[in-house]
């Protein structure tokens, strides 16, 4: 079966590309029984589509690689495209655009758009090879051929909804290098010294978390496995191994409270159970603040720069994304085409481009799809 363009994967980037391209030019191959499985569960079911604050600085990636695509199809271009499809995302948390009621609003748009294309569901791509000018895409059901193959198969996160290593395998087959992959936007497991975190399961607090030179602000959630919540997920993007620092009292001032008769656990703006757990760890008594010695105060102020080394992360089963991937040194930044193999393209998360929490990964999926579209539309008759 010969096709104009074969797209491997039926997720965010694939669906945007197939929507933009003319009718009957695309064959999407998706291993799930339905398209867009990840979109549906994203953003707590409401899909955080994009962000008003956009730029290379919000990505763990080579800035020179991500900039052209982000500029060619930025958050405003995306919002305009969505408006044209009668979807008006709503702004939450000041900068993040979400679907108003459900991610299904966006999935319905893509479902309608890709009706004009061929979509093979429940079909898994196994290998891709090339002979003369044509790629041969082997699935578990048939062989398809095409002059253009777009790898939009995502990363390794959330294997229960179809994630696979096929994108990396195809890339390697054509001589591409893969930047080491790891789970990201994911919670941290803890070592013995921090097992007391698990007893705080369910408690949360606004924190500032520092990994290397990067500061991540937002909510931290104690869980039965360790730490989660937006600030932790963001921090995991920058963490390899080693120490992280948490400021549990980012907006609290120690000035002017010297004479306070309040108990420490009542004075500090943290859930009492959190303060009490840290007091035990710091070997401090919960007592009226004015009774605290300067040595004890020094200890207590460790809450502003609590350091520890996570044991690891919750892994790919819980990670929202995979960092690392197909090296962007070997992919053209304006077209997403391989510099090693004419006609082979890589989009979205399979590339070594990972966004922070806040809609950056979908924006990247859509922006990279747009760059690929601009190149491919001139090639198909
Ligand atoms: C729980 C969760 C919540 C998230 N929330 C957000 C959010 O709110 N905002 C945001 O920006 N990002 C979010 N993300 C990240 C975002 O979903 C991804 O970065 C984005 O979907 C990547 O798009 P993609 O097209 O590269 O890959 P995907 O959307 O992952 O699509 C890849 C597709 O390829 C298919 N596939 C894989 N292997 C094969 C094969 N061998 N044959 C055929 N098909 C195959 C997969 O089944 C999948 O459908 C979230 C992720 C998760 C897991």
Coordinates of C-alpha atoms and ligand atoms in Angstrom, one line a residue:
X1 CA 0.0 0.0 0.0
X2 CA 1.6 3.3 -1.1
X3 CA 0.9 6.5 0.8
X4 CA 1.9 10.1 0.5
X5 CA 3.0 10.5 4.1
X6 CA 3.0 8.0 6.9
X7 CA 2.8 9.3 10.5
X8 CA 3.8 6.9 13.2
X9 CA 1.7 7.6 16.3
X10 CA -1.8 9.2 16.7
X11 CA -0.9 11.6 19.6
X12 CA -0.8 15.4 19.8
X13 CA 1.9 16.2 17.2
X14 CA 0.6 13.6 14.7
X15 CA -2.9 14.9 14.9
X16 CA -1.9 18.5 14.4
X17 CA 0.2 17.6 11.3
X18 CA -2.6 15.4 9.9
X19 CA -5.1 18.3 10.5
X20 CA -3.0 20.8 8.7
X21 CA -2.2 18.7 5.7
X22 CA -4.6 18.4 2.7
X23 CA -7.2 15.7 2.5
X24 CA -6.1 12.1 1.7
X25 CA -2.4 12.8 2.0
X26 CA -1.7 11.1 5.3
X27 CA -1.8 7.7 6.8
X28 CA -1.7 7.7 10.6
X29 CA -0.7 4.4 12.3
X30 CA -1.6 4.2 16.0
X31 CA -1.2 1.2 18.3
X32 CA -4.1 2.1 20.6
X33 CA -7.7 1.4 19.6
X34 CA -8.3 5.2 19.7
X35 CA -6.3 8.3 18.8
X36 CA -5.2 10.9 21.4
X37 CA -5.2 8.7 24.5
X38 CA -2.7 10.9 26.3
X39 CA -4.4 14.1 25.3
X40 CA -7.6 12.9 27.0
X41 CA -6.0 12.3 30.4
X42 CA -3.7 15.4 30.2
X43 CA -3.9 18.3 32.5
X44 CA -6.1 16.5 35.0
X45 CA -8.6 15.7 32.2
X46 CA -8.7 19.4 31.0
X47 CA -5.5 19.5 28.9
X48 CA -3.1 22.3 29.6
X49 CA -2.7 23.3 25.9
X50 CA -0.3 26.2 26.1
X51 CA 1.0 29.1 28.2
X52 CA 1.1 32.9 27.8
X53 CA 4.8 32.8 28.8
X54 CA 6.5 31.0 25.9
X55 CA 10.1 30.7 24.9
X56 CA 13.1 28.4 24.8
X57 CA 13.9 29.1 28.4
X58 CA 10.9 27.0 29.4
X59 CA 12.5 23.9 27.7
X60 CA 15.2 21.5 28.6
X61 CA 16.6 21.6 25.0
X62 CA 19.0 23.4 22.7
X63 CA 17.5 26.9 22.5
X64 CA 18.6 27.3 18.9
X65 CA 16.7 24.2 17.9
X66 CA 13.4 25.0 19.6
X67 CA 13.2 28.7 18.8
X68 CA 12.4 28.6 15.1
X69 CA 9.5 26.2 15.6
X70 CA 8.1 28.1 18.6
X71 CA 8.3 31.4 16.6
X72 CA 6.8 29.9 13.4
X73 CA 3.7 28.6 15.4
X74 CA 3.6 30.3 18.8
X75 CA 1.0 30.2 21.5
X76 CA -1.0 33.0 19.8
X77 CA -1.0 31.1 16.4
X78 CA -2.2 28.0 18.3
X79 CA -5.0 29.9 20.0
X80 CA -6.1 31.4 16.7
X81 CA -6.1 28.0 15.1
X82 CA -8.2 26.6 18.0
X83 CA -10.6 29.6 17.8
X84 CA -11.1 28.8 14.1
X85 CA -12.1 25.3 15.2
X86 CA -14.5 27.0 17.8
X87 CA -12.4 26.1 20.8
X88 CA -11.7 28.9 23.2
X89 CA -9.3 27.7 26.0
X90 CA -9.6 29.3 29.4
X91 CA -6.8 30.9 31.3
X92 CA -6.0 29.3 34.7
X93 CA -3.2 29.8 37.2
X94 CA -2.5 33.2 35.5
X95 CA -0.7 31.9 32.5
X96 CA -1.9 28.4 31.6
X97 CA -4.5 27.7 28.9
X98 CA -6.8 24.7 29.5
X99 CA -9.9 23.3 27.7
X100 CA -12.9 24.9 29.4
X101 CA -14.6 21.6 30.6
X102 CA -12.7 18.6 29.3
X103 CA -9.8 17.6 27.1
X104 CA -12.4 15.9 25.0
X105 CA -13.2 19.3 23.4
X106 CA -9.7 19.3 21.8
X107 CA -9.8 15.6 21.0
X108 CA -13.2 16.1 19.2
X109 CA -11.6 18.7 17.0
X110 CA -8.8 16.4 16.0
X111 CA -11.1 13.5 15.5
X112 CA -13.2 15.6 13.1
X113 CA -10.1 16.9 11.3
X114 CA -8.5 13.6 10.7
X115 CA -11.6 12.1 9.2
X116 CA -10.2 13.5 6.0
X117 CA -7.1 11.2 6.3
X118 CA -6.5 7.5 6.6
X119 CA -6.2 6.3 10.2
X120 CA -5.1 2.8 11.1
X121 CA -5.9 1.9 14.7
X122 CA -4.8 -1.0 16.9
X123 CA -1.8 -1.4 14.6
X124 CA 1.7 -1.3 15.8
X125 CA 4.7 -0.2 13.8
X126 CA 7.5 -2.7 14.2
X127 CA 10.3 -1.5 11.9
X128 CA 11.1 1.1 9.2
X129 CA 13.6 0.6 6.4
X130 CA 14.4 2.4 3.2
X131 CA 15.0 1.1 -0.3
X132 CA 15.8 3.6 -3.1
X133 CA 13.5 6.6 -2.4
X134 CA 10.8 4.7 -0.5
X135 CA 10.4 3.9 3.1
X136 CA 8.9 0.6 4.0
X137 CA 6.9 0.7 7.3
X138 CA 6.3 -2.8 8.8
X139 CA 3.4 -3.0 11.2
X140 CA 2.1 -6.1 13.0
X141 CA -0.5 -6.4 10.2
X142 CA 1.0 -5.3 6.9
X143 CA 3.7 -3.4 5.1
X144 CA 3.2 0.2 3.9
X145 CA 5.4 2.3 1.7
X146 CA 5.9 6.0 1.4
X147 CA 8.4 8.7 0.4
X148 CA 7.9 10.5 3.7
X149 CA 7.8 9.1 7.2
X150 CA 7.0 11.2 10.2
X151 CA 8.0 9.7 13.6
X152 CA 5.5 11.1 16.1
X153 CA 5.5 8.2 18.5
X154 CA 6.3 10.1 21.7
X155 CA 8.5 9.0 24.6
X156 CA 8.5 6.1 27.1
X157 CA 6.1 7.7 29.7
X158 CA 2.8 6.1 30.5
X159 CA 3.4 2.7 28.9
X160 CA -0.2 1.7 29.8
X161 CA -1.5 4.0 27.1
X162 CA 0.8 2.9 24.3
X163 CA 4.2 4.5 24.9
X164 CA 7.0 2.6 23.2
X165 CA 10.7 2.9 22.2
X166 CA 9.9 2.6 18.5
X167 CA 10.8 6.2 17.7
X168 CA 14.3 5.8 19.2
X169 CA 14.7 2.4 17.4
X170 CA 13.8 3.9 14.1
X171 CA 16.1 6.9 14.6
X172 CA 19.0 4.6 15.6
X173 CA 18.3 2.5 12.5
X174 CA 19.0 5.5 10.4
X175 CA 22.2 6.5 12.2
X176 CA 20.8 9.0 14.7
X177 CA 22.1 9.3 18.2
X178 CA 19.8 9.2 21.2
X179 CA 20.4 11.5 24.2
X180 CA 20.0 9.4 27.3
X181 CA 16.3 9.2 28.3
X182 CA 14.8 9.5 31.8
X183 CA 11.4 10.0 33.3
X184 CA 10.6 13.7 33.9
X185 CA 7.8 15.8 35.3
X186 CA 7.5 13.1 37.9
X187 CA 7.6 12.7 41.7
X188 CA 10.7 11.9 43.8
X189 CA 11.2 8.8 45.9
X190 CA 13.1 9.3 49.1
X191 CA 16.0 7.8 51.1
X192 CA 15.8 6.5 54.6
X193 CA 16.5 9.9 56.2
X194 CA 13.4 11.3 54.6
X195 CA 11.0 8.4 55.2
X196 CA 9.1 10.7 57.5
X197 CA 7.8 12.5 54.4
X198 CA 5.7 9.4 53.7
X199 CA 3.9 9.8 57.1
X200 CA 2.9 13.3 55.9
X201 CA 1.1 11.8 52.9
X202 CA -1.7 14.1 51.8
X203 CA -0.2 17.3 53.3
X204 CA 0.9 20.0 50.9
X205 CA 2.7 23.4 51.0
X206 CA 3.8 26.1 48.6
X207 CA 7.6 25.9 48.2
X208 CA 10.6 27.0 46.2
X209 CA 12.7 24.1 45.1
X210 CA 16.2 24.5 43.7
X211 CA 17.9 22.1 41.4
X212 CA 21.3 23.3 40.3
X213 CA 20.7 26.8 39.1
X214 CA 16.9 26.3 38.4
X215 CA 14.3 27.4 40.9
X216 CA 10.9 25.8 40.7
X217 CA 8.0 27.4 42.6
X218 CA 4.6 26.0 43.4
X219 CA 2.9 23.4 45.5
X220 CA 4.7 20.4 47.0
X221 CA 2.6 17.3 47.9
X222 CA 3.8 14.7 50.4
X223 CA 2.7 11.2 49.2
X224 CA 3.0 7.7 50.5
X225 CA 5.9 7.2 48.0
X226 CA 7.7 10.5 48.5
X227 CA 7.2 13.9 47.0
X228 CA 5.0 15.1 44.2
X229 CA 3.1 18.2 43.2
X230 CA 3.8 20.9 40.5
X231 CA 7.0 22.3 42.0
X232 CA 8.5 18.8 42.4
X233 CA 7.4 17.7 38.9
X234 CA 9.1 20.8 37.4
X235 CA 12.2 20.2 39.5
X236 CA 12.5 16.6 38.3
X237 CA 13.1 17.9 34.8
X238 CA 16.5 19.4 35.9
X239 CA 17.5 16.6 38.4
X240 CA 20.0 14.0 37.4
X241 CA 21.1 12.8 40.8
X242 CA 22.4 14.5 43.9
X243 CA 21.0 17.2 46.1
X244 CA 17.9 19.3 45.8
X245 CA 17.1 22.2 48.1
X246 CA 13.6 23.1 49.3
X247 CA 12.5 26.4 50.9
X248 CA 9.4 25.4 52.8
X249 CA 8.7 29.0 53.9
X250 CA 9.3 31.0 50.7
X251 CA 7.1 34.0 51.7
X252 CA 7.6 33.9 55.4
X253 CA 9.6 36.7 57.2
X254 CA 11.4 35.9 60.5
X255 CA 11.5 39.6 61.3
X256 CA 9.3 41.1 64.0
X257 CA 8.2 37.8 65.5
X258 CA 10.9 37.5 68.2
X259 CA 8.5 38.1 71.1
X260 CA 5.7 36.0 69.8
X261 CA 4.0 33.8 72.4
X262 CA 2.6 31.5 69.8
X263 CA 3.8 27.9 69.6
X264 CA 6.2 27.4 66.7
X265 CA 3.7 25.0 65.0
X266 CA 1.0 27.7 65.2
X267 CA 3.3 30.5 64.1
X268 CA 4.8 29.0 61.0
X269 CA 2.6 29.1 57.8
X270 CA 2.8 25.4 57.3
X271 CA 0.2 22.6 58.1
X272 CA 0.8 21.9 61.8
X273 CA 1.6 18.2 61.0
X274 CA 4.4 19.3 58.6
X275 CA 6.0 21.7 61.2
X276 CA 5.7 19.1 63.9
X277 CA 7.3 16.4 61.8
X278 CA 10.2 18.7 61.0
X279 CA 10.6 19.8 64.7
X280 CA 11.1 16.1 65.5
X281 CA 13.7 15.7 62.8
X282 CA 15.5 18.8 63.9
X283 CA 15.3 17.7 67.5
X284 CA 13.5 20.8 68.5
X285 CA 10.6 21.2 71.0
X286 CA 7.3 22.8 70.0
X287 CA 7.2 25.8 72.3
X288 CA 6.3 29.5 72.4
X289 CA 8.5 31.2 69.9
X290 CA 9.9 33.8 72.3
X291 CA 11.6 30.9 74.3
X292 CA 13.7 29.8 71.3
X293 CA 17.4 30.2 71.6
X294 CA 19.5 31.6 68.8
X295 CA 21.1 28.1 68.2
X296 CA 17.5 26.6 67.9
X297 CA 16.5 29.4 65.6
X298 CA 19.4 28.6 63.3
X299 CA 18.2 25.0 63.2
X300 CA 14.6 26.0 62.6
X301 CA 15.6 28.2 59.7
X302 CA 16.9 25.1 57.9
X303 CA 13.2 25.1 56.7
X304 CA 14.3 27.8 54.3
X305 CA 17.0 25.6 52.8
X306 CA 16.2 22.0 53.5
X307 CA 18.6 19.9 51.4
X308 CA 18.3 16.2 50.6
X309 CA 19.2 13.7 47.8
X310 CA 16.1 12.0 46.4
X311 CA 16.5 8.2 46.0
X312 CA 15.1 8.4 42.5
X313 CA 11.8 9.1 40.7
X314 CA 8.4 7.4 40.5
X315 CA 9.6 6.2 37.0
X316 CA 8.0 6.1 33.6
X317 CA 4.7 4.7 34.8
X318 CA 4.0 8.0 36.5
X319 CA 6.1 10.4 34.6
X320 CA 4.3 12.9 32.4
X321 CA 7.1 13.1 29.9
X322 CA 10.4 11.5 28.9
X323 CA 13.5 13.8 28.8
X324 CA 16.3 13.0 26.3
X325 CA 15.5 11.4 23.0
X326 CA 16.5 11.9 19.4
X327 CA 19.5 14.3 19.3
X328 CA 18.4 17.7 17.9
X329 CA 21.9 18.2 16.4
X330 CA 20.9 15.8 13.7
X331 CA 17.5 17.2 12.9
X332 CA 16.8 20.4 10.9
X333 CA 15.3 23.0 13.2
X334 CA 13.0 24.6 10.6
X335 CA 11.5 21.5 9.1
X336 CA 12.0 18.7 11.7
X337 CA 13.6 16.6 8.9
X338 CA 16.5 14.3 9.7
X339 CA 19.8 15.6 8.5
X340 CA 20.8 11.9 8.0
X341 CA 17.9 10.6 5.9
X342 CA 15.9 12.6 3.4
X343 CA 12.2 12.3 3.9
X344 CA 12.3 11.2 7.6
X345 CA 10.9 13.6 10.2
X346 CA 10.7 13.6 14.0
X347 CA 8.1 15.5 16.0
X348 CA 7.1 16.2 19.6
X349 CA 8.4 14.3 22.6
X350 CA 10.5 11.7 20.7
X351 CA 13.0 14.5 20.2
X352 CA 15.4 15.7 22.9
X353 CA 13.1 18.6 23.8
X354 CA 11.2 18.6 27.1
X355 CA 9.1 21.5 28.4
X356 CA 8.4 22.5 31.9
X357 CA 5.0 21.9 33.5
X358 CA 2.4 24.4 32.2
X359 CA 1.4 23.4 28.6
X360 CA 4.9 23.6 27.1
X361 CA 5.0 20.0 25.9
X362 CA 1.8 20.3 23.9
X363 CA 2.9 23.6 22.5
X364 CA 6.1 21.9 21.4
X365 CA 4.2 19.0 19.8
X366 CA 2.0 21.5 17.9
X367 CA 4.8 23.9 16.9
X368 CA 7.1 21.1 15.7
X369 CA 4.1 19.7 13.7
X370 CA 3.6 23.1 12.1
X371 CA 7.3 23.3 11.0
X372 CA 7.0 19.9 9.4
X373 CA 3.8 20.8 7.7
X374 CA 5.3 23.9 6.1
X375 CA 8.0 21.7 4.6
X376 CA 5.8 18.7 3.6
X377 CA 3.0 20.7 1.9
X378 CA 5.4 21.8 -0.8
X379 CA 6.5 18.2 -1.5
X380 CA 3.2 16.5 -2.0
X381 CA 1.3 16.9 -5.2
Ligands
LIG1 C1 -0.8 12.1 32.6 C2 -0.2 13.1 31.6 C3 -0.6 14.4 31.6 C4 0.0 15.4 30.8 N1 -0.5 16.7 30.8 C5 0.0 17.6 30.0 C6 -0.5 18.9 29.9 O1 -1.6 19.2 30.5 N2 0.1 19.8 29.1 C7 1.2 19.5 28.3 O2 1.7 20.3 27.6 N3 1.7 18.2 28.3 C8 1.1 17.3 29.1 N4 1.6 16.0 29.1 C9 2.7 15.7 28.1 C10 2.1 15.5 26.7 O3 1.0 14.6 26.8 C11 3.2 14.9 25.8 O4 4.4 15.6 25.8 C12 2.6 15.0 24.3 O5 1.4 14.2 24.2 C13 3.7 14.5 23.3 O6 3.1 14.5 22.1 P1 3.6 13.5 21.0 O7 2.8 13.7 19.8 O8 5.1 13.7 20.8 O9 3.5 12.0 21.6 P2 2.1 11.3 22.2 O10 1.1 12.3 22.4 O11 2.7 10.5 23.4 O12 1.7 10.3 21.0 C14 2.5 9.2 20.6 C15 1.6 8.2 20.1 O13 2.3 7.1 19.4 C16 1.7 5.9 19.7 N5 2.8 4.8 19.5 C17 3.8 4.6 20.3 N6 4.5 3.5 19.8 C18 3.8 3.1 18.6 C19 4.0 2.1 17.7 N7 5.0 1.2 17.8 N8 3.1 2.0 16.6 C20 2.1 2.8 16.5 N9 1.8 3.8 17.4 C21 2.7 4.0 18.4 C22 1.3 6.0 21.1 O14 0.3 5.1 21.4 C23 0.8 7.5 21.2 O15 -0.6 7.6 20.9 C24 1.0 15.0 29.9 C25 1.4 13.7 29.9 C26 0.9 12.7 30.7 C27 1.3 11.3 30.7

